[in-house]
């Protein structure tokens, strides 16, 4: 039998193959995040929030689906509960995860990770820390004011004592987080 002929002989094998692949996709964190984001984003907007982030992560032996919401007024525990109660039945119906998991809904907090362009733009002029994968000019961490993005998509950081902002290519940035300065 030549390569690929098995498919023509038994179409049920193809169906079984796709069912197995679908299960793998459900377990794939990116697949889960994509499905959950598609459900959570319009729901968050309907409730008056912005969907900040969705993560599907393993912590110890347990899996966690973390949904992070924000709003201009900030997020309270009641907001988190409201989003949790609203999304829980939708997740049960969509069933994007075929294993036990914990659902967490929270605010991004005052010190938040910035991953997307819109998040960076929303936090322009905030104090941030840029952590790099490899040292640049002898340092792996830089503190300063977020000055946005340049046309190449590099993260711009205004640092005390520098006339021009420093530009960090996205591929070199491990994390970009806001920092709160307690006075």
XYZ file of C-alpha atoms in Angstrom:
183
model
C 0.000 0.000 0.000
C 1.430 3.381 -1.018
C 1.667 6.371 1.283
C -1.795 7.884 1.742
C -3.713 4.918 0.273
C -4.901 3.861 3.738
C -7.128 6.936 3.814
C -9.019 5.875 0.726
C -9.500 2.339 2.108
C -11.036 3.310 5.477
C -12.618 6.759 5.882
C -13.289 5.992 9.559
C -9.545 6.036 10.131
C -9.482 9.630 8.902
C -12.359 10.540 11.237
C -10.572 8.866 14.146
C -7.357 10.709 13.281
C -9.113 14.078 13.347
C -10.839 13.253 16.637
C -7.428 12.460 18.164
C -5.996 15.695 16.765
C -8.964 17.630 18.135
C -8.259 16.213 21.604
C -4.597 17.201 21.284
C -5.694 20.705 20.287
C -7.897 20.959 23.351
C -4.919 20.103 25.521
C -2.676 22.510 23.645
C -2.448 25.651 25.782
C -2.491 27.988 22.765
C -5.603 26.280 21.435
C -7.326 26.596 24.806
C -6.307 30.247 25.156
C -7.637 31.042 21.674
C -11.016 29.438 22.326
C -11.343 31.023 25.769
C -10.279 34.438 24.455
C -12.989 34.251 21.771
C -15.582 33.606 24.496
C -14.196 35.964 27.157
C -13.473 39.071 25.079
C -17.033 39.909 24.001
C -18.363 38.890 27.415
C -15.903 41.176 29.205
C -16.874 44.071 26.926
C -20.569 43.390 27.541
C -19.939 43.562 31.298
C -17.931 46.805 30.967
C -14.436 45.329 31.250
C -11.414 44.892 29.020
C -9.988 41.401 28.641
C -6.352 41.912 29.649
C -5.032 38.363 29.346
C -5.888 34.658 29.235
C -3.441 31.999 30.411
C -3.731 28.232 30.666
C -0.891 27.012 32.870
C 0.186 24.073 34.973
C 1.032 24.831 38.603
C 2.268 21.772 40.437
C -0.095 18.958 39.510
C -3.021 21.287 38.717
C -4.093 23.175 35.597
C -5.264 26.787 35.894
C -7.268 28.859 33.447
C -6.532 32.469 34.364
C -8.655 35.249 32.956
C -7.484 38.783 33.686
C -9.844 41.745 33.278
C -9.404 45.491 33.672
C -11.396 48.722 33.457
C -10.703 52.438 33.701
C -12.212 52.435 37.198
C -10.117 49.462 38.292
C -11.320 45.980 39.189
C -12.895 44.901 42.465
C -13.445 41.428 43.857
C -17.123 41.859 42.923
C -16.095 42.473 39.298
C -14.026 39.281 39.322
C -16.936 37.327 40.777
C -19.334 38.804 38.198
C -17.051 37.780 35.309
C -16.468 34.335 36.857
C -20.202 33.661 37.216
C -20.874 34.880 33.668
C -18.124 32.917 31.917
C -18.338 29.646 33.859
C -21.487 28.322 32.096
C -20.150 29.467 28.709
C -16.938 27.504 29.281
C -18.962 24.465 30.367
C -20.950 24.699 27.129
C -17.932 25.231 24.838
C -15.887 22.629 26.753
C -12.457 23.747 25.436
C -10.576 21.813 28.129
C -10.879 18.053 28.492
C -9.227 17.804 31.908
C -9.884 19.171 35.384
C -8.805 22.793 35.874
C -9.235 25.734 38.233
C -10.812 28.916 36.862
C -9.360 32.159 38.210
C -10.574 35.653 37.327
C -8.489 38.589 38.540
C -7.295 42.097 37.793
C -3.864 42.581 36.235
C -2.811 44.416 39.394
C -0.843 47.610 39.701
C 2.316 45.832 38.519
C 1.225 44.100 35.348
C 2.946 42.333 32.501
C 2.605 44.026 29.121
C 2.501 41.578 26.202
C 0.397 43.176 23.474
C 0.870 46.432 21.557
C -2.421 47.839 22.887
C -1.291 47.124 26.469
C 1.985 48.951 25.866
C 0.143 51.911 24.355
C -2.318 51.975 27.283
C 0.552 52.130 29.788
C 2.692 54.731 28.012
C 4.431 57.097 30.484
C 4.163 54.503 33.273
C 7.223 53.346 35.201
C 8.286 49.957 33.839
C 11.003 47.346 34.053
C 12.348 45.694 30.921
C 14.027 42.329 31.534
C 16.143 40.952 28.724
C 17.091 37.401 27.766
C 20.737 38.415 27.406
C 22.695 41.378 28.799
C 22.781 44.607 26.798
C 25.585 47.009 27.737
C 26.249 44.817 30.773
C 22.678 44.783 32.143
C 19.714 42.413 31.802
C 17.222 44.733 33.497
C 16.331 48.372 32.811
C 13.990 50.722 34.694
C 12.436 53.820 33.177
C 9.314 55.408 31.702
C 7.584 53.516 28.914
C 7.839 55.701 25.821
C 5.794 53.415 23.550
C 6.801 51.551 20.413
C 8.767 52.672 17.391
C 7.842 51.834 13.780
C 9.858 48.599 13.947
C 7.853 47.485 17.001
C 10.764 47.950 19.408
C 9.891 48.871 22.988
C 11.038 52.409 23.810
C 12.192 53.217 27.325
C 13.031 56.710 28.578
C 15.857 56.333 31.098
C 17.167 59.055 33.426
C 20.339 60.609 32.060
C 19.652 59.589 28.440
C 18.526 62.136 25.889
C 16.916 59.584 23.566
C 14.838 56.594 24.678
C 16.474 53.175 24.559
C 14.998 50.799 21.966
C 14.641 47.113 22.837
C 13.774 44.680 20.030
C 10.822 42.509 21.066
C 12.796 39.296 20.517
C 15.310 40.396 23.164
C 12.683 41.190 25.837
C 11.875 38.419 28.315
C 9.307 40.495 30.247
C 7.969 44.024 30.315
C 6.190 44.924 33.561
C 4.836 48.095 35.073
C 6.425 49.130 38.361
C 4.749 51.075 41.129
C 6.966 53.486 43.036
C 5.959 53.760 46.694
C 6.803 57.246 47.960
